[in-house]
mmCIF file of C-alpha atoms in Angstrom:
data_model
loop_
_atom_site.group_PDB
_atom_site.id
_atom_site.type_symbol
_atom_site.label_atom_id
_atom_site.label_comp_id
_atom_site.label_asym_id
_atom_site.label_seq_id
_atom_site.Cartn_x
_atom_site.Cartn_y
_atom_site.Cartn_z
ATOM 1 C CA UNK A 1 12.486 -139.585 -56.014
ATOM 2 C CA UNK A 2 14.696 -141.790 -58.502
ATOM 3 C CA UNK A 3 16.484 -139.548 -60.906
ATOM 4 C CA UNK A 4 17.549 -140.206 -64.267
ATOM 5 C CA UNK A 5 21.075 -139.724 -65.188
ATOM 6 C CA UNK A 6 21.827 -136.555 -67.498
ATOM 7 C CA UNK A 7 23.196 -138.792 -70.135
ATOM 8 C CA UNK A 8 20.043 -140.887 -70.233
ATOM 9 C CA UNK A 9 17.583 -138.044 -69.952
ATOM 10 C CA UNK A 10 19.687 -136.552 -73.329
ATOM 11 C CA UNK A 11 19.847 -139.987 -74.988
ATOM 12 C CA UNK A 12 15.908 -140.433 -74.148
ATOM 13 C CA UNK A 13 15.386 -136.626 -75.583
ATOM 14 C CA UNK A 14 17.333 -137.436 -78.915
ATOM 15 C CA UNK A 15 15.154 -140.694 -79.300
ATOM 16 C CA UNK A 16 11.742 -138.536 -79.560
ATOM 17 C CA UNK A 17 10.449 -138.392 -82.954
ATOM 18 C CA UNK A 18 9.738 -134.967 -84.303
ATOM 19 C CA UNK A 19 8.486 -133.554 -87.535
ATOM 20 C CA UNK A 20 11.578 -132.223 -89.262
ATOM 21 C CA UNK A 21 10.399 -132.177 -92.837
ATOM 22 C CA UNK A 22 7.939 -128.954 -92.678
ATOM 23 C CA UNK A 23 9.297 -125.944 -94.872
ATOM 24 C CA UNK A 24 8.257 -123.283 -96.935
ATOM 25 C CA UNK A 25 9.735 -121.043 -99.706
ATOM 26 C CA UNK A 26 10.452 -117.351 -98.659
ATOM 27 C CA UNK A 27 12.296 -114.724 -100.762
ATOM 28 C CA UNK A 28 16.162 -114.357 -100.549
ATOM 29 C CA UNK A 29 15.897 -110.961 -98.868
ATOM 30 C CA UNK A 30 13.622 -112.554 -96.063
ATOM 31 C CA UNK A 31 15.774 -115.479 -95.359
ATOM 32 C CA UNK A 32 18.124 -114.384 -92.666
ATOM 33 C CA UNK A 33 18.339 -116.080 -89.740
ATOM 34 C CA UNK A 34 16.275 -118.816 -90.991
ATOM 35 C CA UNK A 35 17.117 -122.607 -91.366
ATOM 36 C CA UNK A 36 17.731 -124.038 -94.620
ATOM 37 C CA UNK A 37 15.642 -126.961 -95.535
ATOM 38 C CA UNK A 38 17.770 -128.048 -98.851
ATOM 39 C CA UNK A 39 21.300 -128.377 -99.736
ATOM 40 C CA UNK A 40 22.125 -125.366 -101.806
ATOM 41 C CA UNK A 41 24.266 -127.041 -104.731
ATOM 42 C CA UNK A 42 26.261 -125.442 -107.432
ATOM 43 C CA UNK A 43 25.041 -125.740 -110.992
ATOM 44 C CA UNK A 44 28.060 -124.327 -112.600
ATOM 45 C CA UNK A 45 31.747 -123.807 -112.255
ATOM 46 C CA UNK A 46 32.890 -120.468 -110.673
ATOM 47 C CA UNK A 47 34.244 -119.050 -112.747
ATOM 48 C CA UNK A 48 32.833 -120.812 -115.713
ATOM 49 C CA UNK A 49 35.922 -119.546 -117.899
ATOM 50 C CA UNK A 50 39.178 -117.987 -117.057
ATOM 51 C CA UNK A 51 38.928 -114.938 -115.692
ATOM 52 C CA UNK A 52 40.914 -111.615 -114.927
ATOM 53 C CA UNK A 53 41.303 -110.880 -111.156
ATOM 54 C CA UNK A 54 42.999 -107.348 -111.740
ATOM 55 C CA UNK A 55 43.207 -104.898 -114.555
ATOM 56 C CA UNK A 56 45.650 -105.478 -117.047
ATOM 57 C CA UNK A 57 46.711 -106.865 -120.225
ATOM 58 C CA UNK A 58 46.042 -110.556 -121.350
ATOM 59 C CA UNK A 59 49.076 -112.137 -122.891
ATOM 60 C CA UNK A 60 50.945 -115.341 -123.785
ATOM 61 C CA UNK A 61 53.304 -115.619 -121.085
ATOM 62 C CA UNK A 62 56.373 -116.482 -123.302
ATOM 63 C CA UNK A 63 55.716 -113.185 -125.052
ATOM 64 C CA UNK A 64 56.766 -111.324 -122.146
ATOM 65 C CA UNK A 65 60.135 -111.597 -123.040
ATOM 66 C CA UNK A 66 59.722 -109.388 -125.994
ATOM 67 C CA UNK A 67 60.429 -105.730 -125.821
ATOM 68 C CA UNK A 68 56.850 -104.813 -126.714
ATOM 69 C CA UNK A 69 53.513 -106.508 -127.528
ATOM 70 C CA UNK A 70 50.745 -104.862 -129.928
ATOM 71 C CA UNK A 71 47.576 -103.943 -128.094
ATOM 72 C CA UNK A 72 44.469 -105.492 -130.218
ATOM 73 C CA UNK A 73 41.968 -103.439 -128.122
ATOM 74 C CA UNK A 74 39.857 -103.507 -124.781
ATOM 75 C CA UNK A 75 37.778 -106.309 -123.045
ATOM 76 C CA UNK A 76 35.634 -104.513 -120.499
ATOM 77 C CA UNK A 77 33.881 -106.769 -117.935
ATOM 78 C CA UNK A 78 30.918 -108.337 -118.938
ATOM 79 C CA UNK A 79 31.745 -108.465 -122.712
ATOM 80 C CA UNK A 80 31.431 -111.780 -124.485
ATOM 81 C CA UNK A 81 35.312 -111.864 -125.678
ATOM 82 C CA UNK A 82 35.606 -113.832 -128.996
ATOM 83 C CA UNK A 83 38.948 -112.846 -129.947
ATOM 84 C CA UNK A 84 42.086 -115.403 -129.914
ATOM 85 C CA UNK A 85 45.412 -113.660 -129.069
ATOM 86 C CA UNK A 86 48.356 -114.738 -131.061
ATOM 87 C CA UNK A 87 51.817 -114.608 -130.490
ATOM 88 C CA UNK A 88 52.887 -110.832 -130.204
ATOM 89 C CA UNK A 89 49.603 -109.686 -129.339
ATOM 90 C CA UNK A 90 47.702 -108.703 -126.203
ATOM 91 C CA UNK A 91 44.078 -107.145 -125.102
ATOM 92 C CA UNK A 92 43.524 -104.895 -122.481
ATOM 93 C CA UNK A 93 41.378 -106.696 -120.041
ATOM 94 C CA UNK A 94 39.544 -105.676 -116.791
ATOM 95 C CA UNK A 95 39.034 -107.237 -113.404
ATOM 96 C CA UNK A 96 36.199 -109.655 -113.791
ATOM 97 C CA UNK A 97 36.528 -110.181 -117.656
ATOM 98 C CA UNK A 98 36.569 -113.324 -119.571
ATOM 99 C CA UNK A 99 40.173 -113.965 -120.482
ATOM 100 C CA UNK A 100 40.626 -113.890 -124.231
ATOM 101 C CA UNK A 101 41.382 -117.150 -126.012
ATOM 102 C CA UNK A 102 45.149 -118.162 -126.345
ATOM 103 C CA UNK A 103 45.850 -115.805 -123.372
ATOM 104 C CA UNK A 104 47.681 -117.773 -120.382
ATOM 105 C CA UNK A 105 48.676 -114.730 -118.210
ATOM 106 C CA UNK A 106 47.463 -111.205 -117.171
ATOM 107 C CA UNK A 107 50.165 -108.817 -116.780
ATOM 108 C CA UNK A 108 48.881 -105.799 -114.420
ATOM 109 C CA UNK A 109 48.747 -102.376 -115.497
ATOM 110 C CA UNK A 110 51.495 -101.018 -113.347
ATOM 111 C CA UNK A 111 53.861 -103.394 -114.678
ATOM 112 C CA UNK A 112 53.776 -101.863 -118.069
ATOM 113 C CA UNK A 113 54.027 -98.746 -120.240
ATOM 114 C CA UNK A 114 51.876 -98.110 -123.343
ATOM 115 C CA UNK A 115 53.248 -96.569 -126.054
ATOM 116 C CA UNK A 116 52.329 -96.165 -129.706
ATOM 117 C CA UNK A 117 49.552 -98.827 -129.315
ATOM 118 C CA UNK A 118 51.875 -101.221 -127.784
ATOM 119 C CA UNK A 119 52.829 -102.511 -124.103
ATOM 120 C CA UNK A 120 56.377 -102.110 -123.080
ATOM 121 C CA UNK A 121 57.173 -104.708 -120.119
ATOM 122 C CA UNK A 122 58.785 -102.916 -117.103
ATOM 123 C CA UNK A 123 58.377 -105.842 -114.762
ATOM 124 C CA UNK A 124 57.488 -109.578 -115.658
ATOM 125 C CA UNK A 125 54.862 -111.904 -113.795
ATOM 126 C CA UNK A 126 54.637 -115.493 -113.215
ATOM 127 C CA UNK A 127 52.682 -117.563 -115.633
ATOM 128 C CA UNK A 128 48.892 -117.529 -114.764
ATOM 129 C CA UNK A 129 49.370 -114.185 -113.032
ATOM 130 C CA UNK A 130 46.101 -112.514 -111.871
ATOM 131 C CA UNK A 131 44.148 -115.059 -113.681
ATOM 132 C CA UNK A 132 41.307 -116.991 -111.978
ATOM 133 C CA UNK A 133 40.949 -120.658 -113.242
ATOM 134 C CA UNK A 134 37.844 -122.306 -113.916
ATOM 135 C CA UNK A 135 36.524 -123.810 -110.918
ATOM 136 C CA UNK A 136 38.559 -121.668 -108.674
ATOM 137 C CA UNK A 137 35.566 -120.759 -106.453
ATOM 138 C CA UNK A 138 33.689 -124.130 -106.655
ATOM 139 C CA UNK A 139 32.684 -126.824 -109.010
ATOM 140 C CA UNK A 140 29.726 -127.765 -110.334
ATOM 141 C CA UNK A 141 27.829 -130.180 -108.119
ATOM 142 C CA UNK A 142 29.762 -128.948 -105.013
ATOM 143 C CA UNK A 143 27.352 -128.882 -101.871
ATOM 144 C CA UNK A 144 27.924 -125.179 -100.989
ATOM 145 C CA UNK A 145 25.507 -124.834 -98.058
ATOM 146 C CA UNK A 146 24.361 -127.769 -96.306
ATOM 147 C CA UNK A 147 20.714 -128.461 -95.314
ATOM 148 C CA UNK A 148 20.196 -127.111 -91.698
ATOM 149 C CA UNK A 149 22.691 -124.113 -91.824
ATOM 150 C CA UNK A 150 21.255 -121.200 -90.268
ATOM 151 C CA UNK A 151 21.344 -118.480 -92.923
ATOM 152 C CA UNK A 152 23.788 -115.575 -92.478
ATOM 153 C CA UNK A 153 25.391 -112.718 -94.628
ATOM 154 C CA UNK A 154 27.624 -114.963 -96.325
ATOM 155 C CA UNK A 155 25.003 -117.666 -96.957
ATOM 156 C CA UNK A 156 23.006 -114.757 -98.319
ATOM 157 C CA UNK A 157 25.526 -113.548 -100.554
ATOM 158 C CA UNK A 158 26.317 -117.165 -102.014
ATOM 159 C CA UNK A 159 22.662 -117.840 -102.802
ATOM 160 C CA UNK A 160 22.239 -114.319 -104.675
ATOM 161 C CA UNK A 161 25.372 -115.083 -106.623
ATOM 162 C CA UNK A 162 23.568 -118.600 -107.612
ATOM 163 C CA UNK A 163 20.483 -116.564 -108.335
ATOM 164 C CA UNK A 164 18.158 -117.926 -105.839
ATOM 165 C CA UNK A 165 15.226 -115.865 -105.556
ATOM 166 C CA UNK A 166 13.360 -118.051 -103.274
ATOM 167 C CA UNK A 167 14.694 -120.253 -100.616
ATOM 168 C CA UNK A 168 13.497 -123.387 -99.132
ATOM 169 C CA UNK A 169 13.657 -122.905 -95.261
ATOM 170 C CA UNK A 170 12.520 -124.988 -92.263
ATOM 171 C CA UNK A 171 9.127 -124.102 -90.764
ATOM 172 C CA UNK A 172 9.883 -122.171 -87.682
ATOM 173 C CA UNK A 173 8.464 -124.504 -84.553
ATOM 174 C CA UNK A 174 5.873 -122.787 -82.584
ATOM 175 C CA UNK A 175 6.978 -122.614 -78.887
ATOM 176 C CA UNK A 176 4.436 -121.374 -76.008
ATOM 177 C CA UNK A 177 5.939 -120.200 -72.783
ATOM 178 C CA UNK A 178 4.170 -119.338 -69.460
ATOM 179 C CA UNK A 179 5.247 -118.709 -66.219
ATOM 180 C CA UNK A 180 3.405 -120.211 -63.196
ATOM 181 C CA UNK A 181 2.778 -119.055 -59.585
ATOM 182 C CA UNK A 182 0.771 -116.733 -57.559
ATOM 183 C CA UNK A 183 3.794 -114.791 -56.385
ATOM 184 C CA UNK A 184 4.975 -114.201 -59.996
ATOM 185 C CA UNK A 185 4.073 -110.334 -61.129
ATOM 186 C CA UNK A 186 4.140 -109.843 -64.725
ATOM 187 C CA UNK A 187 6.092 -107.114 -66.702
ATOM 188 C CA UNK A 188 4.581 -103.780 -66.067
ATOM 189 C CA UNK A 189 1.979 -104.778 -63.506
ATOM 190 C CA UNK A 190 2.049 -102.796 -60.141
ATOM 191 C CA UNK A 191 3.259 -104.566 -57.118
ATOM 192 C CA UNK A 192 1.012 -104.933 -54.260
ATOM 193 C CA UNK A 193 3.478 -106.287 -51.855
ATOM 194 C CA UNK A 194 6.980 -106.932 -51.422
ATOM 195 C CA UNK A 195 7.029 -110.669 -51.457
ATOM 196 C CA UNK A 196 5.795 -110.736 -55.050
ATOM 197 C CA UNK A 197 8.241 -111.651 -57.717
ATOM 198 C CA UNK A 198 8.673 -109.980 -60.848
ATOM 199 C CA UNK A 199 8.278 -112.111 -64.044
ATOM 200 C CA UNK A 200 11.493 -112.717 -66.246
ATOM 201 C CA UNK A 201 11.537 -116.325 -66.959
ATOM 202 C CA UNK A 202 8.798 -116.034 -70.045
ATOM 203 C CA UNK A 203 10.755 -113.218 -71.320
ATOM 204 C CA UNK A 204 14.204 -114.765 -71.054
ATOM 205 C CA UNK A 205 13.167 -118.196 -72.605
ATOM 206 C CA UNK A 206 11.048 -116.236 -75.277
ATOM 207 C CA UNK A 207 14.396 -114.520 -76.223
ATOM 208 C CA UNK A 208 16.375 -117.658 -76.084
ATOM 209 C CA UNK A 209 14.198 -119.487 -78.010
ATOM 210 C CA UNK A 210 13.555 -116.820 -80.996
ATOM 211 C CA UNK A 211 17.542 -116.652 -81.325
ATOM 212 C CA UNK A 212 17.297 -120.088 -81.944
ATOM 213 C CA UNK A 213 14.793 -120.194 -84.955
ATOM 214 C CA UNK A 214 11.441 -120.659 -83.043
ATOM 215 C CA UNK A 215 8.344 -118.744 -83.227
ATOM 216 C CA UNK A 216 7.195 -117.918 -79.633
ATOM 217 C CA UNK A 217 3.627 -117.534 -78.070
ATOM 218 C CA UNK A 218 3.960 -115.249 -75.160
ATOM 219 C CA UNK A 219 1.535 -116.549 -72.583
ATOM 220 C CA UNK A 220 2.591 -114.518 -69.765
ATOM 221 C CA UNK A 221 1.736 -115.425 -66.062
ATOM 222 C CA UNK A 222 -0.792 -118.094 -64.631
ATOM 223 C CA UNK A 223 -1.542 -118.176 -60.924
ATOM 224 C CA UNK A 224 -1.475 -121.280 -58.913
ATOM 225 C CA UNK A 225 -5.015 -122.355 -60.041
ATOM 226 C CA UNK A 226 -5.373 -125.784 -61.519
ATOM 227 C CA UNK A 227 -8.157 -124.970 -63.572
ATOM 228 C CA UNK A 228 -6.353 -122.175 -65.013
ATOM 229 C CA UNK A 229 -3.183 -123.661 -65.676
ATOM 230 C CA UNK A 230 -4.926 -126.700 -67.038
ATOM 231 C CA UNK A 231 -6.932 -124.397 -69.424
ATOM 232 C CA UNK A 232 -3.958 -122.343 -70.370
ATOM 233 C CA UNK A 233 -1.940 -125.662 -71.429
ATOM 234 C CA UNK A 234 -4.942 -127.201 -73.344
ATOM 235 C CA UNK A 235 -5.352 -123.874 -75.319
ATOM 236 C CA UNK A 236 -1.400 -123.605 -75.959
ATOM 237 C CA UNK A 237 -1.462 -126.998 -77.089
ATOM 238 C CA UNK A 238 -4.088 -126.168 -79.796
ATOM 239 C CA UNK A 239 -1.646 -124.166 -81.848
ATOM 240 C CA UNK A 240 1.936 -124.610 -80.415
ATOM 241 C CA UNK A 241 4.559 -127.270 -81.186
ATOM 242 C CA UNK A 242 6.311 -127.481 -77.779
ATOM 243 C CA UNK A 243 4.841 -125.780 -74.493
ATOM 244 C CA UNK A 244 7.141 -124.428 -72.032
ATOM 245 C CA UNK A 245 6.062 -123.594 -68.363
ATOM 246 C CA UNK A 246 8.211 -122.505 -65.515
ATOM 247 C CA UNK A 247 7.587 -123.299 -61.972
ATOM 248 C CA UNK A 248 5.407 -125.742 -60.335
ATOM 249 C CA UNK A 249 7.110 -128.879 -60.754
ATOM 250 C CA UNK A 250 8.861 -129.253 -57.221
ATOM 251 C CA UNK A 251 7.112 -130.983 -54.437
ATOM 252 C CA UNK A 252 5.234 -128.112 -52.811
ATOM 253 C CA UNK A 253 1.609 -127.987 -51.880
ATOM 254 C CA UNK A 254 1.201 -125.257 -54.854
ATOM 255 C CA UNK A 255 3.184 -127.081 -57.262
ATOM 256 C CA UNK A 256 0.435 -128.159 -59.475
ATOM 257 C CA UNK A 257 2.089 -128.480 -63.020
ATOM 258 C CA UNK A 258 3.447 -131.949 -62.386
ATOM 259 C CA UNK A 259 -0.086 -133.093 -61.587
ATOM 260 C CA UNK A 260 -1.512 -131.322 -64.663
ATOM 261 C CA UNK A 261 0.408 -132.440 -67.283
ATOM 262 C CA UNK A 262 -0.759 -136.310 -67.253
ATOM 263 C CA UNK A 263 -4.466 -135.157 -66.453
ATOM 264 C CA UNK A 264 -4.534 -133.481 -70.085
ATOM 265 C CA UNK A 265 -3.501 -136.783 -71.759
ATOM 266 C CA UNK A 266 0.302 -136.133 -72.157
ATOM 267 C CA UNK A 267 2.533 -138.809 -71.452
ATOM 268 C CA UNK A 268 5.508 -138.153 -68.985
ATOM 269 C CA UNK A 269 8.559 -139.167 -70.761
ATOM 270 C CA UNK A 270 10.381 -138.561 -67.633
ATOM 271 C CA UNK A 271 10.371 -136.234 -64.501
ATOM 272 C CA UNK A 272 13.471 -135.810 -62.302
ATOM 273 C CA UNK A 273 17.186 -135.699 -63.849
ATOM 274 C CA UNK A 274 20.288 -135.965 -61.685
ATOM 275 C CA UNK A 275 21.569 -132.202 -62.719
ATOM 276 C CA UNK A 276 21.877 -128.951 -60.825
ATOM 277 C CA UNK A 277 20.179 -126.756 -61.336
ATOM 278 C CA UNK A 278 16.856 -128.184 -62.689
ATOM 279 C CA UNK A 279 16.339 -131.605 -61.221
ATOM 280 C CA UNK A 280 12.613 -131.308 -61.123
ATOM 281 C CA UNK A 281 12.371 -130.919 -64.611
ATOM 282 C CA UNK A 282 9.812 -132.723 -66.598
ATOM 283 C CA UNK A 283 9.231 -133.697 -70.232
ATOM 284 C CA UNK A 284 5.943 -135.078 -71.565
ATOM 285 C CA UNK A 285 4.633 -135.620 -74.938
ATOM 286 C CA UNK A 286 1.009 -135.748 -76.546
ATOM 287 C CA UNK A 287 0.648 -137.033 -79.932
ATOM 288 C CA UNK A 288 2.974 -134.814 -81.704
ATOM 289 C CA UNK A 289 3.237 -132.132 -78.999
ATOM 290 C CA UNK A 290 5.738 -131.842 -76.284
ATOM 291 C CA UNK A 291 5.725 -130.312 -72.725
ATOM 292 C CA UNK A 292 8.465 -129.389 -70.877
ATOM 293 C CA UNK A 293 7.838 -128.126 -67.505
ATOM 294 C CA UNK A 294 10.945 -126.358 -66.053
ATOM 295 C CA UNK A 295 11.718 -124.871 -62.335
ATOM 296 C CA UNK A 296 10.756 -121.557 -61.499
ATOM 297 C CA UNK A 297 14.183 -120.096 -60.605
ATOM 298 C CA UNK A 298 15.428 -117.943 -63.014
ATOM 299 C CA UNK A 299 18.893 -119.648 -63.658
ATOM 300 C CA UNK A 300 17.693 -122.965 -63.203
ATOM 301 C CA UNK A 301 14.677 -122.622 -65.969
ATOM 302 C CA UNK A 302 17.538 -121.026 -68.417
ATOM 303 C CA UNK A 303 19.867 -123.795 -68.048
ATOM 304 C CA UNK A 304 17.375 -126.630 -68.337
ATOM 305 C CA UNK A 305 15.717 -124.556 -71.457
ATOM 306 C CA UNK A 306 18.975 -124.782 -73.058
ATOM 307 C CA UNK A 307 19.798 -128.460 -72.191
ATOM 308 C CA UNK A 308 15.945 -129.824 -72.923
ATOM 309 C CA UNK A 309 14.053 -127.487 -75.246
ATOM 310 C CA UNK A 310 16.924 -126.185 -77.659
ATOM 311 C CA UNK A 311 17.451 -129.689 -78.597
ATOM 312 C CA UNK A 312 13.951 -130.428 -79.602
ATOM 313 C CA UNK A 313 13.797 -126.881 -81.531
ATOM 314 C CA UNK A 314 16.911 -127.727 -83.373
ATOM 315 C CA UNK A 315 15.541 -131.112 -84.229
ATOM 316 C CA UNK A 316 12.168 -129.595 -85.623
ATOM 317 C CA UNK A 317 14.612 -127.342 -87.944
ATOM 318 C CA UNK A 318 16.417 -130.062 -89.242
ATOM 319 C CA UNK A 319 19.787 -129.123 -87.456
ATOM 320 C CA UNK A 320 22.570 -131.140 -86.396
ATOM 321 C CA UNK A 321 23.141 -129.531 -83.002
ATOM 322 C CA UNK A 322 21.511 -127.016 -80.686
ATOM 323 C CA UNK A 323 24.789 -125.861 -78.970
ATOM 324 C CA UNK A 324 28.707 -125.905 -79.329
ATOM 325 C CA UNK A 325 30.355 -127.862 -76.571
ATOM 326 C CA UNK A 326 34.187 -127.488 -76.445
ATOM 327 C CA UNK A 327 36.917 -128.266 -74.023
ATOM 328 C CA UNK A 328 38.421 -125.421 -71.840
ATOM 329 C CA UNK A 329 41.143 -125.379 -69.338
ATOM 330 C CA UNK A 330 40.590 -124.146 -65.739
ATOM 331 C CA UNK A 331 42.051 -120.882 -64.909
ATOM 332 C CA UNK A 332 41.586 -121.588 -61.189
ATOM 333 C CA UNK A 333 40.334 -124.361 -58.950
ATOM 334 C CA UNK A 334 36.718 -125.460 -58.847
ATOM 335 C CA UNK A 335 34.989 -126.516 -55.948
ATOM 336 C CA UNK A 336 32.011 -128.831 -56.660
ATOM 337 C CA UNK A 337 28.815 -128.222 -54.722
ATOM 338 C CA UNK A 338 26.849 -131.665 -55.197
ATOM 339 C CA UNK A 339 27.161 -135.308 -56.319
ATOM 340 C CA UNK A 340 24.647 -134.189 -59.524
ATOM 341 C CA UNK A 341 26.036 -133.567 -63.036
ATOM 342 C CA UNK A 342 26.387 -129.540 -62.485
ATOM 343 C CA UNK A 343 26.231 -126.595 -64.965
ATOM 344 C CA UNK A 344 28.197 -123.838 -63.700
ATOM 345 C CA UNK A 345 28.164 -120.251 -64.858
ATOM 346 C CA UNK A 346 31.659 -119.311 -65.818
ATOM 347 C CA UNK A 347 33.624 -116.839 -67.900
ATOM 348 C CA UNK A 348 35.520 -117.805 -71.060
ATOM 349 C CA UNK A 349 38.332 -116.383 -72.693
ATOM 350 C CA UNK A 350 40.453 -117.557 -75.673
ATOM 351 C CA UNK A 351 44.429 -117.465 -75.326
ATOM 352 C CA UNK A 352 46.868 -118.735 -78.366
ATOM 353 C CA UNK A 353 43.798 -120.812 -79.585
ATOM 354 C CA UNK A 354 42.809 -122.462 -76.278
ATOM 355 C CA UNK A 355 39.662 -121.903 -74.365
ATOM 356 C CA UNK A 356 39.947 -120.950 -70.639
ATOM 357 C CA UNK A 357 37.676 -120.552 -67.799
ATOM 358 C CA UNK A 358 37.466 -118.819 -64.428
ATOM 359 C CA UNK A 359 34.831 -117.567 -62.232
ATOM 360 C CA UNK A 360 35.277 -113.999 -61.421
ATOM 361 C CA UNK A 361 32.437 -112.558 -60.145
ATOM 362 C CA UNK A 362 30.189 -115.486 -60.665
ATOM 363 C CA UNK A 363 28.173 -115.511 -57.503
ATOM 364 C CA UNK A 364 27.771 -118.918 -55.650
ATOM 365 C CA UNK A 365 24.222 -119.249 -54.103
ATOM 366 C CA UNK A 366 20.600 -120.301 -55.334
ATOM 367 C CA UNK A 367 19.351 -121.295 -58.732
ATOM 368 C CA UNK A 368 17.923 -117.777 -59.052
ATOM 369 C CA UNK A 369 20.936 -115.762 -60.020
ATOM 370 C CA UNK A 370 20.537 -115.030 -63.791
ATOM 371 C CA UNK A 371 22.953 -112.324 -63.800
ATOM 372 C CA UNK A 372 25.645 -115.179 -63.661
ATOM 373 C CA UNK A 373 24.792 -115.490 -67.467
ATOM 374 C CA UNK A 374 25.534 -111.924 -68.479
ATOM 375 C CA UNK A 375 28.706 -110.873 -70.439
ATOM 376 C CA UNK A 376 30.995 -113.615 -72.104
ATOM 377 C CA UNK A 377 29.466 -116.676 -70.132
ATOM 378 C CA UNK A 378 29.253 -120.257 -70.871
ATOM 379 C CA UNK A 379 28.204 -123.252 -68.758
ATOM 380 C CA UNK A 380 31.030 -125.762 -67.513
ATOM 381 C CA UNK A 381 29.734 -129.175 -67.143
ATOM 382 C CA UNK A 382 31.104 -131.401 -64.269
ATOM 383 C CA UNK A 383 29.898 -134.970 -63.915
ATOM 384 C CA UNK A 384 28.335 -136.811 -61.125
ATOM 385 C CA UNK A 385 31.461 -138.876 -60.741
ATOM 386 C CA UNK A 386 33.501 -135.521 -60.722
ATOM 387 C CA UNK A 387 34.905 -134.290 -57.376
ATOM 388 C CA UNK A 388 36.655 -130.751 -57.094
ATOM 389 C CA UNK A 389 38.794 -129.794 -59.915
ATOM 390 C CA UNK A 390 42.313 -128.249 -59.514
ATOM 391 C CA UNK A 391 43.542 -125.497 -61.908
ATOM 392 C CA UNK A 392 44.923 -126.630 -65.403
ATOM 393 C CA UNK A 393 41.921 -129.465 -65.410
ATOM 394 C CA UNK A 394 40.384 -129.805 -69.056
ATOM 395 C CA UNK A 395 36.576 -129.471 -68.844
ATOM 396 C CA UNK A 396 33.715 -129.333 -71.408
ATOM 397 C CA UNK A 397 31.821 -126.017 -71.719
ATOM 398 C CA UNK A 398 28.784 -124.965 -73.658
ATOM 399 C CA UNK A 399 29.169 -121.810 -75.444
ATOM 400 C CA UNK A 400 26.136 -119.573 -75.055
ATOM 401 C CA UNK A 401 27.110 -116.991 -78.099
ATOM 402 C CA UNK A 402 26.677 -119.587 -80.734
ATOM 403 C CA UNK A 403 22.718 -119.776 -80.956
#
């Protein structure tokens, strides 16, 4: 079987046309974790006028050389202060209050003593002290949050400050997930013999896709029966944007998925990529829907889902990338196991701002060892041209804690 290079397969995936313009308006309070479908632009300066950043007295800085300054009154936060300060005068001004006209400095309460309606300067301050200038936070017209951003607590806070009651977010792509194989036993089902394998793929992938902003349709397990698999796939494509299956794509007698995909009218974009794990992956398209048939082993299906499904989800959400790739330094020697592009589970640590990777407690074996992805793990990428790598070599890693 002729295998595409990993780089070519990713380029072809990136060229697939997806509908990234679907959006909906949701209340700000319901937008956490959603993806913005619009730029958030500041309509006004923040602050719109010079503002006190502490409690104190608004003064003209040159007056701080005086022995004392007359207090005209108070300026509580939220009041529309109209008075203009003249030389020898001050107004008690509180945190967040608009600075009175004429004042250029706020001297903090703890720097003065109040005597008979006047302040006595005990310790001077610099000109402009404790005053937020116009536009300190942002200027009118600034793009504060870019389209495609996943909304977190800070984004919600900024949008609340801008009075965004409703937020335009990308519509969640619908991803159907199914595991195939008569040997697969669904969660909670009773085992009838020790050769059966407990299903984890469909739950692993469903969680992964939800983390990345998709709405998941959980289809469970389908046995090795052509008509059942075909019916399941056809039904799924009626409502899902992406159908993801695991198992049935290799070359065995019961690997039916690879044959069924073309029979339901889908065009195979490619089948077989020079990667380890997951070389039997199939990517297909039927009109505006996509089918990704992944291998059955747990680690293999998870890695290929990250590499091939997450980019499609990201494109549908209008996001620039599905995951972060960073450079890291090997903390120990690495032995490459094949001539393919490999994705190896590794441990990540940051020392003095530099990423380092090691393989402590990572088991070397089949593509079934999902426990290798527990804890602070990442995927290390080694190319087809790479051989064994020595300690200190820089490598690229896919961070798994940034979805």
